[in-house]
PDB file of C-alpha atoms in Angstrom:
ATOM      1  CA  MET A   1      38.678 -47.703 -13.185  1.00 62.00           C
ATOM      2  CA  ALA A   2      37.950 -45.147 -10.602  1.00 60.00           C
ATOM      3  CA  ALA A   3      39.905 -42.384 -12.482  1.00 63.00           C
ATOM      4  CA  LYS A   4      37.494 -43.101 -15.167  1.00 64.00           C
ATOM      5  CA  ARG A   5      34.426 -42.961 -13.193  1.00 67.00           C
ATOM      6  CA  GLY A   6      35.450 -39.628 -11.650  1.00 63.00           C
ATOM      7  CA  ARG A   7      36.191 -38.026 -15.076  1.00 68.00           C
ATOM      8  CA  GLN A   8      32.720 -39.311 -15.902  1.00 73.00           C
ATOM      9  CA  THR A   9      31.143 -37.649 -13.039  1.00 75.00           C
ATOM     10  CA  VAL A  10      32.737 -34.192 -13.635  1.00 71.00           C
ATOM     11  CA  ARG A  11      31.565 -34.119 -17.764  1.00 77.00           C
ATOM     12  CA  GLY A  12      28.525 -35.102 -16.136  1.00 77.00           C
ATOM     13  CA  MET A  13      28.159 -32.079 -13.919  1.00 75.00           C
ATOM     14  CA  PHE A  14      29.380 -29.750 -16.815  1.00 73.00           C
ATOM     15  CA  GLN A  15      26.931 -31.028 -19.269  1.00 79.00           C
ATOM     16  CA  SER A  16      24.335 -30.469 -16.468  1.00 79.00           C
ATOM     17  CA  LEU A  17      25.865 -27.470 -15.386  1.00 72.00           C
ATOM     18  CA  GLY A  18      25.539 -26.743 -19.468  1.00 75.00           C
ATOM     19  CA  VAL A  19      21.956 -27.505 -19.280  1.00 76.00           C
ATOM     20  CA  ILE A  20      21.095 -25.786 -16.181  1.00 80.00           C
ATOM     21  CA  MET A  21      22.956 -22.339 -17.859  1.00 75.00           C
ATOM     22  CA  VAL A  22      20.578 -22.815 -21.443  1.00 74.00           C
ATOM     23  CA  ALA A  23      17.482 -22.800 -19.009  1.00 71.00           C
ATOM     24  CA  ALA A  24      18.448 -19.649 -17.432  1.00 71.00           C
ATOM     25  CA  GLY A  25      18.936 -17.930 -20.232  1.00 67.00           C
ATOM     26  CA  VAL A  26      16.109 -18.867 -22.319  1.00 65.00           C
ATOM     27  CA  MET A  27      13.786 -18.162 -18.576  1.00 67.00           C
ATOM     28  CA  TYR A  28      15.544 -14.377 -18.747  1.00 66.00           C
ATOM     29  CA  LEU A  29      14.745 -13.817 -22.413  1.00 65.00           C
ATOM     30  CA  PHE A  30      10.920 -14.335 -22.068  1.00 66.00           C
ATOM     31  CA  ILE A  31      10.320 -13.208 -18.512  1.00 70.00           C
ATOM     32  CA  PRO A  32       9.484  -9.472 -18.756  1.00 64.00           C
ATOM     33  CA  HIS A  33      12.118  -6.985 -16.911  1.00 55.00           C
ATOM     34  CA  ASP A  34      12.520  -3.538 -17.755  1.00 55.00           C
ATOM     35  CA  GLU A  35      15.203  -1.684 -16.092  1.00 56.00           C
ATOM     36  CA  SER A  36      14.162   1.596 -18.090  1.00 53.00           C
ATOM     37  CA  ALA A  37      10.946   1.979 -16.395  1.00 50.00           C
ATOM     38  CA  GLU A  38       9.670   4.837 -15.616  1.00 55.00           C
ATOM     39  CA  PRO A  39       9.325   5.828 -11.593  1.00 61.00           C
ATOM     40  CA  VAL A  40       5.768   6.339 -10.290  1.00 63.00           C
ATOM     41  CA  LYS A  41       4.739   9.616 -11.188  1.00 72.00           C
ATOM     42  CA  ALA A  42       3.011  11.348  -8.377  1.00 73.00           C
ATOM     43  CA  LYS A  43      -0.732  12.158  -8.826  1.00 80.00           C
ATOM     44  CA  ASP A  44      -2.610  15.664  -8.836  1.00 85.00           C
ATOM     45  CA  TYR A  45      -5.279  14.786  -6.542  1.00 91.00           C
ATOM     46  CA  ARG A  46      -6.806  18.325  -5.770  1.00 90.00           C
ATOM     47  CA  VAL A  47     -10.029  18.445  -7.995  1.00 92.00           C
ATOM     48  CA  GLU A  48     -11.132  15.062  -6.628  1.00 93.00           C
ATOM     49  CA  LEU A  49     -10.538  15.929  -3.022  1.00 95.00           C
ATOM     50  CA  ILE A  50     -12.383  19.309  -3.626  1.00 94.00           C
ATOM     51  CA  THR A  51     -15.176  17.038  -5.471  1.00 93.00           C
ATOM     52  CA  ALA A  52     -15.655  14.440  -2.411  1.00 94.00           C
ATOM     53  CA  GLN A  53     -15.111  17.251  -0.094  1.00 94.00           C
ATOM     54  CA  ARG A  54     -18.204  18.850  -1.340  1.00 94.00           C
ATOM     55  CA  ALA A  55     -20.181  15.767  -1.892  1.00 94.00           C
ATOM     56  CA  ALA A  56     -19.594  13.525   1.269  1.00 95.00           C
ATOM     57  CA  PRO A  57     -21.364  13.497   4.435  1.00 95.00           C
ATOM     58  CA  TYR A  58     -18.249  13.787   6.547  1.00 95.00           C
ATOM     59  CA  PRO A  59     -15.195  15.950   6.591  1.00 95.00           C
ATOM     60  CA  VAL A  60     -12.938  14.425   4.078  1.00 95.00           C
ATOM     61  CA  LEU A  61      -9.714  14.028   5.109  1.00 96.00           C
ATOM     62  CA  ALA A  62      -6.331  14.638   3.284  1.00 95.00           C
ATOM     63  CA  PRO A  63      -2.648  14.774   4.413  1.00 95.00           C
ATOM     64  CA  GLU A  64      -1.007  18.271   4.553  1.00 94.00           C
ATOM     65  CA  GLY A  65       2.631  18.811   5.082  1.00 89.00           C
ATOM     66  CA  LEU A  66       3.784  15.596   4.422  1.00 87.00           C
ATOM     67  CA  GLY A  67       7.627  15.651   3.870  1.00 81.00           C
ATOM     68  CA  GLU A  68       9.761  15.071   0.965  1.00 86.00           C
ATOM     69  CA  GLY A  69       9.360  11.906  -1.055  1.00 88.00           C
ATOM     70  CA  TRP A  70       5.445  10.883  -0.370  1.00 92.00           C
ATOM     71  CA  LYS A  71       3.983  10.517  -3.872  1.00 93.00           C
ATOM     72  CA  ALA A  72       0.417  10.234  -4.297  1.00 94.00           C
ATOM     73  CA  THR A  73      -0.582   7.262  -6.448  1.00 94.00           C
ATOM     74  CA  VAL A  74      -4.340   6.228  -5.962  1.00 92.00           C
ATOM     75  CA  VAL A  75      -7.398   8.549  -5.402  1.00 95.00           C
ATOM     76  CA  SER A  76     -11.073   8.108  -5.621  1.00 94.00           C
ATOM     77  CA  TYR A  77     -14.415   9.058  -4.434  1.00 95.00           C
ATOM     78  CA  ARG A  78     -17.551   6.492  -4.628  1.00 94.00           C
ATOM     79  CA  ARG A  79     -20.625   7.977  -3.718  1.00 92.00           C
ATOM     80  CA  ASP A  80     -22.492   4.878  -4.590  1.00 92.00           C
ATOM     81  CA  GLN A  81     -20.272   2.842  -2.378  1.00 92.00           C
ATOM     82  CA  ALA A  82     -21.089   4.280   1.178  1.00 93.00           C
ATOM     83  CA  ASP A  83     -19.184   7.601   0.275  1.00 94.00           C
ATOM     84  CA  ALA A  84     -15.939   6.120   0.092  1.00 95.00           C
ATOM     85  CA  TRP A  85     -13.408   8.102  -0.490  1.00 97.00           C
ATOM     86  CA  GLN A  86      -9.280   6.602  -1.239  1.00 96.00           C
ATOM     87  CA  LEU A  87      -5.892   8.467  -1.138  1.00 96.00           C
ATOM     88  CA  GLY A  88      -2.933   6.163  -1.691  1.00 95.00           C
ATOM     89  CA  PHE A  89       0.141   7.173  -1.491  1.00 95.00           C
ATOM     90  CA  LEU A  90       4.186   5.784  -1.870  1.00 94.00           C
ATOM     91  CA  SER A  91       5.929   6.513   1.170  1.00 92.00           C
ATOM     92  CA  PRO A  92       9.835   8.197   0.402  1.00 91.00           C
ATOM     93  CA  ALA A  93      10.634   4.359   1.368  1.00 91.00           C
ATOM     94  CA  GLN A  94       8.633   2.889  -1.552  1.00 92.00           C
ATOM     95  CA  GLU A  95       6.032   1.409   0.969  1.00 94.00           C
ATOM     96  CA  TYR A  96       2.247   1.883   0.383  1.00 95.00           C
ATOM     97  CA  VAL A  97      -0.051   4.030   2.962  1.00 97.00           C
ATOM     98  CA  ALA A  98      -3.411   4.657   1.984  1.00 97.00           C
ATOM     99  CA  VAL A  99      -5.928   6.959   3.443  1.00 97.00           C
ATOM    100  CA  HIS A 100      -9.636   5.140   3.445  1.00 97.00           C
ATOM    101  CA  GLN A 101     -12.950   6.880   4.476  1.00 97.00           C
ATOM    102  CA  SER A 102     -16.556   5.580   4.720  1.00 97.00           C
ATOM    103  CA  THR A 103     -20.059   5.247   6.001  1.00 96.00           C
ATOM    104  CA  ALA A 104     -20.040   1.716   5.839  1.00 96.00           C
ATOM    105  CA  ALA A 105     -20.015  -0.527   8.836  1.00 94.00           C
ATOM    106  CA  PRO A 106     -17.018  -0.513  10.391  1.00 93.00           C
ATOM    107  CA  LYS A 107     -16.832  -4.080  10.723  1.00 93.00           C
ATOM    108  CA  THR A 108     -17.077  -5.235   7.447  1.00 93.00           C
ATOM    109  CA  TYR A 109     -15.442  -1.986   5.883  1.00 95.00           C
ATOM    110  CA  VAL A 110     -11.850  -1.865   8.137  1.00 95.00           C
ATOM    111  CA  PRO A 111     -11.216  -5.642   6.907  1.00 95.00           C
ATOM    112  CA  LYS A 112     -12.141  -4.970   3.213  1.00 95.00           C
ATOM    113  CA  VAL A 113      -9.552  -1.965   2.923  1.00 95.00           C
ATOM    114  CA  THR A 114      -6.726  -3.331   5.220  1.00 95.00           C
ATOM    115  CA  GLN A 115      -7.375  -6.667   3.231  1.00 93.00           C
ATOM    116  CA  GLN A 116      -8.412  -8.779   6.575  1.00 94.00           C
ATOM    117  CA  ALA A 117      -6.431  -7.515   9.079  1.00 95.00           C
ATOM    118  CA  LYS A 118      -7.956  -7.240  12.614  1.00 95.00           C
ATOM    119  CA  ASP A 119      -8.159  -5.190  15.316  1.00 93.00           C
ATOM    120  CA  SER A 120      -5.099  -5.824  17.858  1.00 95.00           C
ATOM    121  CA  GLY A 121      -7.233  -4.540  20.970  1.00 95.00           C
ATOM    122  CA  LYS A 122      -4.353  -1.784  21.305  1.00 96.00           C
ATOM    123  CA  THR A 123      -4.416   2.022  20.623  1.00 95.00           C
ATOM    124  CA  GLU A 124      -2.004   4.644  19.484  1.00 95.00           C
ATOM    125  CA  THR A 125      -2.450   8.426  20.459  1.00 95.00           C
ATOM    126  CA  VAL A 126      -1.407  10.505  17.172  1.00 95.00           C
ATOM    127  CA  ASP A 127      -1.622  14.292  17.488  1.00 92.00           C
ATOM    128  CA  GLY A 128      -4.028  14.094  20.471  1.00 93.00           C
ATOM    129  CA  GLN A 129      -6.398  11.583  18.976  1.00 94.00           C
ATOM    130  CA  VAL A 130      -6.786   8.080  20.085  1.00 96.00           C
ATOM    131  CA  TRP A 131      -6.550   5.303  16.697  1.00 97.00           C
ATOM    132  CA  GLN A 132      -7.097   1.941  17.219  1.00 97.00           C
ATOM    133  CA  ARG A 133      -4.103  -0.445  15.623  1.00 97.00           C
ATOM    134  CA  TRP A 134      -5.255  -3.574  13.428  1.00 97.00           C
ATOM    135  CA  GLU A 135      -2.684  -5.820  12.444  1.00 96.00           C
ATOM    136  CA  GLY A 136      -2.852  -8.001   8.938  1.00 95.00           C
ATOM    137  CA  PRO A 137      -1.001 -10.666   6.851  1.00 94.00           C
ATOM    138  CA  LYS A 138      -0.164  -7.813   4.338  1.00 94.00           C
ATOM    139  CA  TYR A 139      -1.679  -4.573   5.536  1.00 95.00           C
ATOM    140  CA  ASP A 140      -1.379  -2.888   9.046  1.00 96.00           C
ATOM    141  CA  ALA A 141      -3.519  -0.255  10.074  1.00 97.00           C
ATOM    142  CA  LEU A 142      -4.719   2.496  12.190  1.00 97.00           C
ATOM    143  CA  VAL A 143      -8.715   3.248  12.730  1.00 98.00           C
ATOM    144  CA  ARG A 144     -10.712   6.053  14.177  1.00 97.00           C
ATOM    145  CA  THR A 145     -14.730   6.181  13.776  1.00 95.00           C
ATOM    146  CA  GLU A 146     -16.128   9.832  13.813  1.00 92.00           C
ATOM    147  CA  ASN A 147     -18.531  12.430  12.414  1.00 85.00           C
ATOM    148  CA  GLY A 148     -20.231   9.579  11.066  1.00 87.00           C
ATOM    149  CA  ALA A 149     -17.262   7.953   8.919  1.00 95.00           C
ATOM    150  CA  THR A 150     -14.567   5.570   9.497  1.00 97.00           C
ATOM    151  CA  THR A 151     -11.171   6.822   8.427  1.00 97.00           C
ATOM    152  CA  VAL A 152      -8.256   4.138   8.322  1.00 98.00           C
ATOM    153  CA  VAL A 153      -4.910   4.874   7.333  1.00 98.00           C
ATOM    154  CA  THR A 154      -3.501   1.684   6.167  1.00 97.00           C
ATOM    155  CA  GLY A 155      -0.393  -0.046   4.250  1.00 96.00           C
ATOM    156  CA  THR A 156       2.572  -2.344   3.956  1.00 95.00           C
ATOM    157  CA  ALA A 157       4.299   0.426   5.722  1.00 94.00           C
ATOM    158  CA  PRO A 158       5.410   0.144   9.592  1.00 94.00           C
ATOM    159  CA  PHE A 159       3.277   1.904  12.436  1.00 96.00           C
ATOM    160  CA  ALA A 160       5.514   4.970  12.575  1.00 94.00           C
ATOM    161  CA  ARG A 161       4.654   5.543   9.043  1.00 94.00           C
ATOM    162  CA  LEU A 162       1.013   5.159   9.206  1.00 96.00           C
ATOM    163  CA  ALA A 163       1.095   7.395  12.580  1.00 96.00           C
ATOM    164  CA  GLU A 164       3.199  10.212  10.088  1.00 95.00           C
ATOM    165  CA  MET A 165       0.219  10.079   7.903  1.00 96.00           C
ATOM    166  CA  ALA A 166      -2.467  10.229  10.216  1.00 97.00           C
ATOM    167  CA  GLY A 167      -1.006  13.067  12.084  1.00 96.00           C
ATOM    168  CA  ALA A 168      -0.783  14.924   8.947  1.00 95.00           C
ATOM    169  CA  LEU A 169      -4.107  14.324   8.088  1.00 96.00           C
ATOM    170  CA  ARG A 170      -6.469  17.541   7.854  1.00 94.00           C
ATOM    171  CA  SER A 171     -10.132  18.468   6.375  1.00 91.00           C
ATOM    172  CA  GLU A 172     -11.474  21.571   4.593  1.00 79.00           C
ATOM    173  CA  ALA A 173     -13.150  22.478   7.767  1.00 59.00           C
ATOM    174  CA  ALA A 174     -10.170  22.457   9.814  1.00 48.00           C
TER     175      ALA A 174
END
């Protein structure tokens, strides 16, 4: 009797395994996946940069001399939204790093572009300039306010990468 019960248990396990395999196969067929997707293409942001530099009431910043592998993916300038400049990149390690600038009040602007990061009370000096360190659940950031604008270097990258971007920022006037 014990042997019969053991065979039934084994048969039940194989039947359960079969049902799970069928369900997994159906999910695989209906969940989108694209192994042949093209890699992210770099965006040329020079025209938008020139436009922002001419229109903004502050020195608009963009990186110069970043190493290999950085790809610009997002660029915008919104005069109607407190002269907001955004330039987003994928780092060589495929982490997101963005530069945001605006004349909006820092207390509301910084949490907005960092997805609710908070001032940690710490600072970091990059190329002789002191930046505030903000930390958040999704993005961390380096923040400076000068020349009537707040500059935020933020993203999913670690602070070392954010500092690399901050150190590469230059304005047309510089």
